[in-house]
Coordinates of C-alpha atoms and ligand atoms in Angstrom, one line a residue:
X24 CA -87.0 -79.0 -149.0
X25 CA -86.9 -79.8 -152.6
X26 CA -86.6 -77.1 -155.3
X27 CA -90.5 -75.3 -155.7
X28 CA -91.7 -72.3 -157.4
X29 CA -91.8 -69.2 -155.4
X30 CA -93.5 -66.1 -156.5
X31 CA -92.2 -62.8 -155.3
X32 CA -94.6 -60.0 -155.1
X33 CA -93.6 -56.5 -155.3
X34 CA -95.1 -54.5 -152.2
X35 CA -96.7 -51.7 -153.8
X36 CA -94.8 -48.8 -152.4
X37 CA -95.8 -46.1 -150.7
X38 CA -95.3 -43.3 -153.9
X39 CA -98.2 -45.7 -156.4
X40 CA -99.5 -43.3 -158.7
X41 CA -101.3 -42.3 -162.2
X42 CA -98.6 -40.2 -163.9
X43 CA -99.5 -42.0 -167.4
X44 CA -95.6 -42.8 -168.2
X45 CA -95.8 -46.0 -170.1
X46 CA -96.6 -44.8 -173.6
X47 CA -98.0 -48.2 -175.5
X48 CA -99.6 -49.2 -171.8
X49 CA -103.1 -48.6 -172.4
X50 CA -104.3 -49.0 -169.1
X51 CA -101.9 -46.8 -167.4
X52 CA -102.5 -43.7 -170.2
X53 CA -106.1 -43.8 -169.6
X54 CA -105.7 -43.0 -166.2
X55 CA -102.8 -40.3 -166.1
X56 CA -104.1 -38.0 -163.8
X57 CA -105.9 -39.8 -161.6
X58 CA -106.0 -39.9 -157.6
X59 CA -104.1 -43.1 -156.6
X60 CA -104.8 -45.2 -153.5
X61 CA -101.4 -46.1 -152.5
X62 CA -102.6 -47.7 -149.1
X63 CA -105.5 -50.1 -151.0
X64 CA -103.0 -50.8 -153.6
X65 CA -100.8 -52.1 -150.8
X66 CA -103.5 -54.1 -149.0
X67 CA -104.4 -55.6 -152.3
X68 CA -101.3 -56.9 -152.7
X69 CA -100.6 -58.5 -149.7
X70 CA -104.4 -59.9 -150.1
X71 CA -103.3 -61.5 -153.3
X72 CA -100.3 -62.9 -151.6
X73 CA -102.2 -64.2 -148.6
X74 CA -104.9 -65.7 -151.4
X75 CA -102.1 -67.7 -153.1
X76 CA -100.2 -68.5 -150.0
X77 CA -103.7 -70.4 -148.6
X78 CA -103.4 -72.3 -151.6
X79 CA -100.1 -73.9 -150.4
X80 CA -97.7 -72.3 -151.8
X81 CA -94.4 -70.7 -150.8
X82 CA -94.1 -66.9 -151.1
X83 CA -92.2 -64.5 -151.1
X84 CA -91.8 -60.7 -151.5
X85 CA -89.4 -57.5 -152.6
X86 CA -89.8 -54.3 -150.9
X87 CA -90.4 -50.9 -152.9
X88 CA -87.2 -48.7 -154.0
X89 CA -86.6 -45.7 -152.4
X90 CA -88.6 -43.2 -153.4
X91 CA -88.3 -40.5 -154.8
X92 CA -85.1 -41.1 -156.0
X93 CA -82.7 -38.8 -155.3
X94 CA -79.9 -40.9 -157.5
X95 CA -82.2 -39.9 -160.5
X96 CA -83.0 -36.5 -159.3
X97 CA -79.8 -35.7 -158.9
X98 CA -78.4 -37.3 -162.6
X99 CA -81.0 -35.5 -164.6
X100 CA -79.9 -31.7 -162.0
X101 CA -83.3 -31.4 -161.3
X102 CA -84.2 -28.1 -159.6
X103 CA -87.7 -27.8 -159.9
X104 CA -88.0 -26.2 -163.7
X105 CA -87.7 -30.1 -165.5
X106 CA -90.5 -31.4 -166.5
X107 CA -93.2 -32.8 -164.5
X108 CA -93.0 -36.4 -165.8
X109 CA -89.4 -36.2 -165.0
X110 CA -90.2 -35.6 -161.7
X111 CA -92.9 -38.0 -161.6
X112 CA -90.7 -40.7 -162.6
X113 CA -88.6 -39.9 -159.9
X114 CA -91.6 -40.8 -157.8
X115 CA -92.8 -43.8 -159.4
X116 CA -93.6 -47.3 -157.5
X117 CA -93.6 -49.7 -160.6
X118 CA -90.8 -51.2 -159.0
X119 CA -93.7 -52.8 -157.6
X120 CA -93.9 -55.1 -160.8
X121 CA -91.3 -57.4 -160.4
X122 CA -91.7 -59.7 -163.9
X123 CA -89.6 -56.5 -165.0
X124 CA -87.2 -56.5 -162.1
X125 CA -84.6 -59.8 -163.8
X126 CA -85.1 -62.6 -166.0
X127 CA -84.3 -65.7 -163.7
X128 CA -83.2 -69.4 -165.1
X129 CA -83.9 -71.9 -162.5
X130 CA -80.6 -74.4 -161.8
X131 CA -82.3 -77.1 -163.5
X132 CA -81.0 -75.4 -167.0
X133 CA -77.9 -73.8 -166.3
X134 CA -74.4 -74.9 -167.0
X135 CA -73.2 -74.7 -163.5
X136 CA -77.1 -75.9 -161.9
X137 CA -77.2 -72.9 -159.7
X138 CA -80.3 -70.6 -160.4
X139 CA -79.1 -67.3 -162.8
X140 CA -81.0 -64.0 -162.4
X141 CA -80.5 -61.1 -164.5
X142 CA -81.5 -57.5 -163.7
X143 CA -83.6 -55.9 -166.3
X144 CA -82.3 -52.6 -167.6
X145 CA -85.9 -51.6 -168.5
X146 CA -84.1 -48.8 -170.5
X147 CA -87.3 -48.2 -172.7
X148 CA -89.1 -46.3 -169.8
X149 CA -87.4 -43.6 -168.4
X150 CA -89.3 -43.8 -165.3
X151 CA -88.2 -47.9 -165.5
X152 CA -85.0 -47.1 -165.9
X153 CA -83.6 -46.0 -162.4
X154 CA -84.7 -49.5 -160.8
X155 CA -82.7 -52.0 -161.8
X156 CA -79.3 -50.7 -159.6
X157 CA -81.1 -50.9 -156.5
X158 CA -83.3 -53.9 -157.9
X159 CA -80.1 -55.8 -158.0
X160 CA -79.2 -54.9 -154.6
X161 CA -82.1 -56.1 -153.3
X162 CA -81.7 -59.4 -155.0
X163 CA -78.2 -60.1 -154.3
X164 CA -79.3 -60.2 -150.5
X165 CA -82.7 -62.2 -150.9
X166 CA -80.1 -64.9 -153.4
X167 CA -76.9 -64.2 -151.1
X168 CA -75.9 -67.7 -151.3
X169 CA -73.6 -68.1 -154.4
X170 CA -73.8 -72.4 -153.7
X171 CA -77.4 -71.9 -154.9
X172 CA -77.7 -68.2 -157.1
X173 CA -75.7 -66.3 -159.5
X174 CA -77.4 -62.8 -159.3
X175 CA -76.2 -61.0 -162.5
X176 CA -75.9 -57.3 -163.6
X177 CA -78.1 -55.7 -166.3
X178 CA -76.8 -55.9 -169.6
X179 CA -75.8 -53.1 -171.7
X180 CA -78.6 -50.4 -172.0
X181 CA -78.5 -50.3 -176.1
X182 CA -80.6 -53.7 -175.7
X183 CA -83.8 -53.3 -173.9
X184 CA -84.5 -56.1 -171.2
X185 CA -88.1 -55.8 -169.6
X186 CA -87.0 -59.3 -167.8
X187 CA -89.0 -62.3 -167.1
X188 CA -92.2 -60.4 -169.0
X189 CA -91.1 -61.8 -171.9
X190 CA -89.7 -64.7 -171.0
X191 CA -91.6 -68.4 -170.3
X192 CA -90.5 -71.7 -169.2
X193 CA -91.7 -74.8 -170.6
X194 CA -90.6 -78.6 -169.1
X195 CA -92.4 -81.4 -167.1
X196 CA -92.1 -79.8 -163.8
X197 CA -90.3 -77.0 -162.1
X198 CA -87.0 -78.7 -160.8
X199 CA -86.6 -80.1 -164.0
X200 CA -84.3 -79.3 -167.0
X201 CA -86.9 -77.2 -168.9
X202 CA -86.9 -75.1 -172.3
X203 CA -86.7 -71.6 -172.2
X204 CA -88.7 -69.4 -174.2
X205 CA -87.7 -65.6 -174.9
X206 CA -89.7 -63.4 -176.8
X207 CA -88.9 -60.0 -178.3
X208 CA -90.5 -57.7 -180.2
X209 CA -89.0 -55.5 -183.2
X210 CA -90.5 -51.5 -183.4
X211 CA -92.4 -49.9 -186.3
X212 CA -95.4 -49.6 -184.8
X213 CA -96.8 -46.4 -182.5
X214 CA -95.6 -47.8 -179.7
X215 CA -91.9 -49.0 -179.0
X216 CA -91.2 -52.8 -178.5
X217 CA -89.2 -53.0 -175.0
X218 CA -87.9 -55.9 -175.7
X219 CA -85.1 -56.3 -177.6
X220 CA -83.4 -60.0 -179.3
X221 CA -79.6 -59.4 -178.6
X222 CA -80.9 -58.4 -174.8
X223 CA -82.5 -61.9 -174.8
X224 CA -79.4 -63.8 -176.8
X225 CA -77.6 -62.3 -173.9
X226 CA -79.3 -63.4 -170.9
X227 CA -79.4 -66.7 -172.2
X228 CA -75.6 -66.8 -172.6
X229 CA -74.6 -65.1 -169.3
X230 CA -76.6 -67.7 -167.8
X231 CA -75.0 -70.9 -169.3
X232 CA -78.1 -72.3 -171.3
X233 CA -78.1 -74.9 -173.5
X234 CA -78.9 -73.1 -176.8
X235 CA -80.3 -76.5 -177.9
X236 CA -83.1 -75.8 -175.2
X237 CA -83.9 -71.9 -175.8
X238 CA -86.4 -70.2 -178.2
X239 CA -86.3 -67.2 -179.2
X240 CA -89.6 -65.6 -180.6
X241 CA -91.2 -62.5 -182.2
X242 CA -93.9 -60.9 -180.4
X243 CA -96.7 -60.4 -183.0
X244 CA -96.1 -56.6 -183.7
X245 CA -100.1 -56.4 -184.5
X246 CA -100.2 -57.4 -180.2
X247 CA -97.8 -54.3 -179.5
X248 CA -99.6 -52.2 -181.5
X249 CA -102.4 -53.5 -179.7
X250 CA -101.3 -52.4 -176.2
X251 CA -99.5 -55.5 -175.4
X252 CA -96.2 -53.8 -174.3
X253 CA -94.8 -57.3 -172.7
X254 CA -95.5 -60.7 -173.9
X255 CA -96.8 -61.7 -170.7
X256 CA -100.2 -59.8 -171.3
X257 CA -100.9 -62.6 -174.0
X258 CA -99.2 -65.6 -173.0
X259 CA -98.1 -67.7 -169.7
X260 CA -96.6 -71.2 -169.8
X261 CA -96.4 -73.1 -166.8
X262 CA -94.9 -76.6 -166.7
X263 CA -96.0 -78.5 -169.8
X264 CA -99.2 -76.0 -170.6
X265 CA -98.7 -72.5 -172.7
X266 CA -101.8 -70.6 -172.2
X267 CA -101.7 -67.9 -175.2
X268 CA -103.8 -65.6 -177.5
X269 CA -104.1 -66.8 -180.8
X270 CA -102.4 -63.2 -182.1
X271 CA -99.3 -63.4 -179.2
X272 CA -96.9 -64.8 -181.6
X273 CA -95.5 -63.2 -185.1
X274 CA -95.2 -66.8 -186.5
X275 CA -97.8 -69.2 -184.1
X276 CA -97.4 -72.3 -185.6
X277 CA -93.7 -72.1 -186.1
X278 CA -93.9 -71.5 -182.5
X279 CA -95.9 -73.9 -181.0
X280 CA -94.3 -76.4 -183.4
X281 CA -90.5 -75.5 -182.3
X282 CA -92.0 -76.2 -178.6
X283 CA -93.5 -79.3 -179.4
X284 CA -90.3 -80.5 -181.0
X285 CA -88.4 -79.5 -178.1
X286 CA -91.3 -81.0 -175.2
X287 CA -93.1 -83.8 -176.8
X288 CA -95.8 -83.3 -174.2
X289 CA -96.9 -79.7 -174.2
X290 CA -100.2 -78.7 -174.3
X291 CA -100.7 -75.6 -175.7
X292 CA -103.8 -74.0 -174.7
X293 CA -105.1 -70.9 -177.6
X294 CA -107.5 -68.6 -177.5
X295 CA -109.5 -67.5 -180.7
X296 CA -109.2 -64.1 -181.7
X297 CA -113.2 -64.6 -182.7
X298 CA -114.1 -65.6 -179.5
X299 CA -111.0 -62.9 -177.1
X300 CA -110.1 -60.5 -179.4
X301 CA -106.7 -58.6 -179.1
X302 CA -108.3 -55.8 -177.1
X303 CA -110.6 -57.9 -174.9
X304 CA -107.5 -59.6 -174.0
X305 CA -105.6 -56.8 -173.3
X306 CA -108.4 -54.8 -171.6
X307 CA -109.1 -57.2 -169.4
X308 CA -105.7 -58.8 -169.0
X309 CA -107.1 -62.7 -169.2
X310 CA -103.4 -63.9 -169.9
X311 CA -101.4 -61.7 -167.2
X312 CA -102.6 -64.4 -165.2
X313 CA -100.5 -66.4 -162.5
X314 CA -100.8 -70.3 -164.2
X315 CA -99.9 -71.9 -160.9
X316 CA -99.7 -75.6 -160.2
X317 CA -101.4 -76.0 -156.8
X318 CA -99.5 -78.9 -154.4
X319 CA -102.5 -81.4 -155.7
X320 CA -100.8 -81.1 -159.0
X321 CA -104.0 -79.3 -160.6
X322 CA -103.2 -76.0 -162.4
X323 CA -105.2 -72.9 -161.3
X324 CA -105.1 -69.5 -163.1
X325 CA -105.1 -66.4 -160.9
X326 CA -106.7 -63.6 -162.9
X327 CA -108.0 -60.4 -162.5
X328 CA -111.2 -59.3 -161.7
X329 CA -111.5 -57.8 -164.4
X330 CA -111.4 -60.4 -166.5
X331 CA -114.2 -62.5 -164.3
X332 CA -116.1 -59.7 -164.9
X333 CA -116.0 -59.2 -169.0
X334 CA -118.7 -61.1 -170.5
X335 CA -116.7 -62.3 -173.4
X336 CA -113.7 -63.5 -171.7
X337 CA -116.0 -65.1 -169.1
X338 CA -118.1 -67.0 -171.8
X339 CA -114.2 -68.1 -172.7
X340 CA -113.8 -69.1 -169.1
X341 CA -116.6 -70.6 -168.4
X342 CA -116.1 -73.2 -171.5
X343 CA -112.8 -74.1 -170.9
X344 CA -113.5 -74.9 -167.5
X345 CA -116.9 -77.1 -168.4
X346 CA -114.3 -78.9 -171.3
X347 CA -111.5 -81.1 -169.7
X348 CA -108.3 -79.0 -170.3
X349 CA -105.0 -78.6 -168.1
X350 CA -106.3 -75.7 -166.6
X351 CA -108.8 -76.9 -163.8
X352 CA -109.6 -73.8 -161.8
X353 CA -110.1 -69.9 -162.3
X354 CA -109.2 -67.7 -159.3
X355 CA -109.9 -64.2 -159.8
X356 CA -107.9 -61.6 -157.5
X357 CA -108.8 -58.2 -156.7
X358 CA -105.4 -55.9 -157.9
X359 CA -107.8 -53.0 -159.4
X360 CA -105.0 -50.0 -157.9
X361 CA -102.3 -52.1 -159.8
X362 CA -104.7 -52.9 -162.8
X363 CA -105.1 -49.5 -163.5
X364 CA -101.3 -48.7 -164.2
X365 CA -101.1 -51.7 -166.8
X366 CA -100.1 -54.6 -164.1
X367 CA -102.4 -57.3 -163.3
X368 CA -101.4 -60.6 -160.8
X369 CA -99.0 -61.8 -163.5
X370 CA -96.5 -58.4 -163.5
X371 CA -96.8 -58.4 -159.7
X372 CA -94.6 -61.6 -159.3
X373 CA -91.0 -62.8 -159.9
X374 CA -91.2 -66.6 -160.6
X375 CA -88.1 -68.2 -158.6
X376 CA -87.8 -72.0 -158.4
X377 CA -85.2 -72.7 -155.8
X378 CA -85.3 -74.6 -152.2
X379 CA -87.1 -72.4 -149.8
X380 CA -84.3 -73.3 -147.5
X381 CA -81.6 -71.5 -150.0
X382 CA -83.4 -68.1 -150.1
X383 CA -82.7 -65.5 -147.3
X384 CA -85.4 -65.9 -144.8
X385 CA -86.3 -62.4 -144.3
X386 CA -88.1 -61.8 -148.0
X387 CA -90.7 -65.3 -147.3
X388 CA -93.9 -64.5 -146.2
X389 CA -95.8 -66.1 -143.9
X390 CA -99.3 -65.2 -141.9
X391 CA -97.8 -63.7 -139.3
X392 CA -95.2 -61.7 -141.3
X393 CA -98.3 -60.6 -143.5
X394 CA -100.3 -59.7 -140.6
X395 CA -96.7 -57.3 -139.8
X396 CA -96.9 -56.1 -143.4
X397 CA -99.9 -54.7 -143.1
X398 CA -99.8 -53.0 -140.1
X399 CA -97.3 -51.1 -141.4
X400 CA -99.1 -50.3 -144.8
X401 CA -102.1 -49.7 -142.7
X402 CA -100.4 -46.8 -140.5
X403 CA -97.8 -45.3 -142.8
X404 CA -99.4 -45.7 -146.8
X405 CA -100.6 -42.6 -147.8
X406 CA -104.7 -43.1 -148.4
X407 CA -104.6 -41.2 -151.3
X408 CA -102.1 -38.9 -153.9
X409 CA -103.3 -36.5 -156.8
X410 CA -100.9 -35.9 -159.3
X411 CA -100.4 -32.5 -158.0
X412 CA -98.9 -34.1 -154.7
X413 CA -95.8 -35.3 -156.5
X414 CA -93.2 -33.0 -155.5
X415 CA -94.5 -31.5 -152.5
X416 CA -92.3 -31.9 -149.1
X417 CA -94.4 -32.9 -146.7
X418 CA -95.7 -36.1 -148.7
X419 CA -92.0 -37.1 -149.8
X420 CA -91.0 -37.3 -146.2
X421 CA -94.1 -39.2 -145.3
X422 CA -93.5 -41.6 -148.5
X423 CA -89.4 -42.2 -147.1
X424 CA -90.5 -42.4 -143.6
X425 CA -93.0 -45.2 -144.8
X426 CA -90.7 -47.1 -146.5
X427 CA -88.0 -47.0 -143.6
X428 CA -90.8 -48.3 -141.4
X429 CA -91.0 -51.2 -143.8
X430 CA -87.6 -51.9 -144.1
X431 CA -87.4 -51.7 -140.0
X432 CA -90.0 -54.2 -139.6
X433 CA -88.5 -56.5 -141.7
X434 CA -85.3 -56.6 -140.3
X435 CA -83.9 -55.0 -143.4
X436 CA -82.4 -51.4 -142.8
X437 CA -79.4 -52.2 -145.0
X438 CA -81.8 -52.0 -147.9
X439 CA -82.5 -48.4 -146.5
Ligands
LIG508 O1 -93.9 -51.0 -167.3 N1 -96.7 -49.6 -165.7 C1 -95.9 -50.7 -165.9 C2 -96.7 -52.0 -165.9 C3 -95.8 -53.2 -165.9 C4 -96.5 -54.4 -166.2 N2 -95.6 -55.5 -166.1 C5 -95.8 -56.7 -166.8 N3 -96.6 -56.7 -167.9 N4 -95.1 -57.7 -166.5 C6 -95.1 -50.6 -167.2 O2 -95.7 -50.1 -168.2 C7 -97.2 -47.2 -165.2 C8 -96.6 -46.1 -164.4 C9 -97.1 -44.7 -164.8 O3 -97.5 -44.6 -166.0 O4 -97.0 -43.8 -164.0 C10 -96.2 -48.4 -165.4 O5 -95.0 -48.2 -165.3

């Protein structure tokens, strides 16, 4: 098969919960303390899959990390008296986001034409910060195949890498050569920019770009401050169309025009702050949207719920689809568990473009395999955990126990 976009979706694991970690992440602050569903957070997920998959596209999926981690426990000597978000990020699932888990640069733009992928260090989060090791594991068996992928270490934790969140790729279709866009923010404001330029400079060079075909861009420090802790909560590019808020960019038309310069044909798609402001947009998450070119060669975006549901942002919606733009259908997805921790349909996936055929079978999903999945989610998730639960025995036995039965279904105990 030829090269094609496949999105990975991180399962949500078995440990989801509101522990309010991510300061900066409005969504996920406003709900510290709440009752998690970890089961429906699961089922959502695999429903968004299943939704995109009917579309006819390839999918795929990464498991959760094991959880909680006893690697991290065990650094930090925690016996019970650290403090409770410590212990809390020992539990988390937002491995389940997997735009954070690498930045990946399909062969098409590489020096060597095999597809690079780069873990994210995600140093800026603590809880963030213990995935990457096993993250890398995990991708070094789904790209085994060193014909076809180059599966790269984090780089050094003094540069923040939040991984393909802040990174887009531009060109007239996915297999071939395309631009690559990296965008970082610098701190100042309340909250902490994650991303960090020399973190971006060196992805690009440990994956053998041409640096005649990469960008690198501010963030608009007025969108961090904002809530828009990762570029890709106000801005997606797929293929020749950049979907943006007007506000994403420090410098906008230096940006768009260093794009046009570079892809004659972009069409760059902006919305008004007077018609989406900052916080509409990042309330309702409009632009951490999956832009997905469907096999008819139509674009659809994949939003949230959410966003369907906002009046302004569906007055936005509703004109751009009456007006005769690149962007031909809206498909709203229901990831509300996810949502509410800051990660809409956009964090849930890691963009790979690669032949099907390359990528180890066992992480593709399929009907069947989903129908598997959720069986397992179904019997094993916990229904519900309260903050308080974090910590106690009995529910991390259950959460390990879940994920082993995961990992056994799937054929992939080494992961274990
Ligand atoms: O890193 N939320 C994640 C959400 C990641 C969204 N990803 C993208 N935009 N691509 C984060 O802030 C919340 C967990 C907590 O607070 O317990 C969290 O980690």
């Amino acid at each position: 098969m030829a090269q094609v976009e496949i999105n990975f979706d991180g399962i949500v694991g078995p440990s989801h919960n509101y522990a309010g970690l991510s300061l900066g992440n409005l969504a996920a602050t406003a709900h510290a303390g709440d009752t998690s569903h970890p089961r429906a957070a699961a089922l959502q997920g695999v429903q968004k899959m299943r939704h995109n998959m009917a579309l006819g596209l390839v999918q795929g999926f990464l498991l959760p990390l094991p959880r909680p981690n006893a690697v991290f426990l065990d650094a930090i000597g925690a016996d019970g008296s650290e403090d409770r978000r410590l212990l809390a990020a020992a539990w988390s699932a937002s491995s389940m986001w997997t735009a954070n888990a690498a930045t990946v640069s399909p062969a098409a733009d590489t020096q060597d034409q095999r597809c690079h992928l780069t873990a994210a260090n995600l140093v800026t989060m603590p809880h963030r910060s213990q995935e990457w090791p096993d993250t890398l594991r995990q991708l070094r068996t789904a790209f085994a195949d060193t014909a076809h992928f180059a599966v790269h270490e984090a780089v050094p934790p003094c540069f923040g890498d939040e991984g393909a969140a802040n990174h887009m790729r531009m060109g007239p279709g996915h297999a071939a050569s395309g631009i690559e866009i990296f965008v970082y923010g610098k701190s100042g404001g309340a909250f902490p920019a994650r991303q960090h330029e020399q973190a971006s400079r060196a992805v690009a060079r440990i994956h053998g770009l041409d640096p005649a075909r990469v960008l690198f861009v501010e963030q608009n420090p007025e969108a961090i401050a904002a809530g828009a802790f990762h570029n890709d909560v106000v801005a997606v590019a797929n293929e020749r169309v950049l979907f943006t808020h007007e506000l994403a960019f420090a410098d906008p038309t230096g940006t768009y025009a260093a794009i046009r310069a570079l892809l004659p044909e972009a069409e760059i798609v902006i919305v008004p702050a007077d018609a989406v402001s900052l916080a509409d947009a990042i309330k309702s998450y409009l632009f951490n949207a999956q832009l997905l070119t469907l096999p008819g060669g139509e674009m659809a975006l994949v939003i949230p719920l959410e966003a369907w549901e906002h009046p302004r942002v569906r007055a936005w919606l509703d004109g751009m689809l009456a007006g005769n733009g690149p962007i031909r259908q809206v498909l709203p997805v229901d990831v509300r568990q996810s949502m509410a921790n800051g990660g809409g349909p956009a964090c849930l996936r890691l963009r790979v473009v690669a032949d099907p055929a390359t990528v180890d079978p066992r992480f593709l999903l399929d009907p069947a395999k989903a129908d598997r999945i959720e069986a397992v989610i179904a019997r094993h998730w916990p229904e519900s955990v309260a903050p308080a639960d974090l910590g106690k025995v009995d529910l991390a036995k259950a959460v390990i126990a879940a994920r082993l039965a995961l990992l056994a279904e799937l054929d992939l105990i080494e992961l274990a």
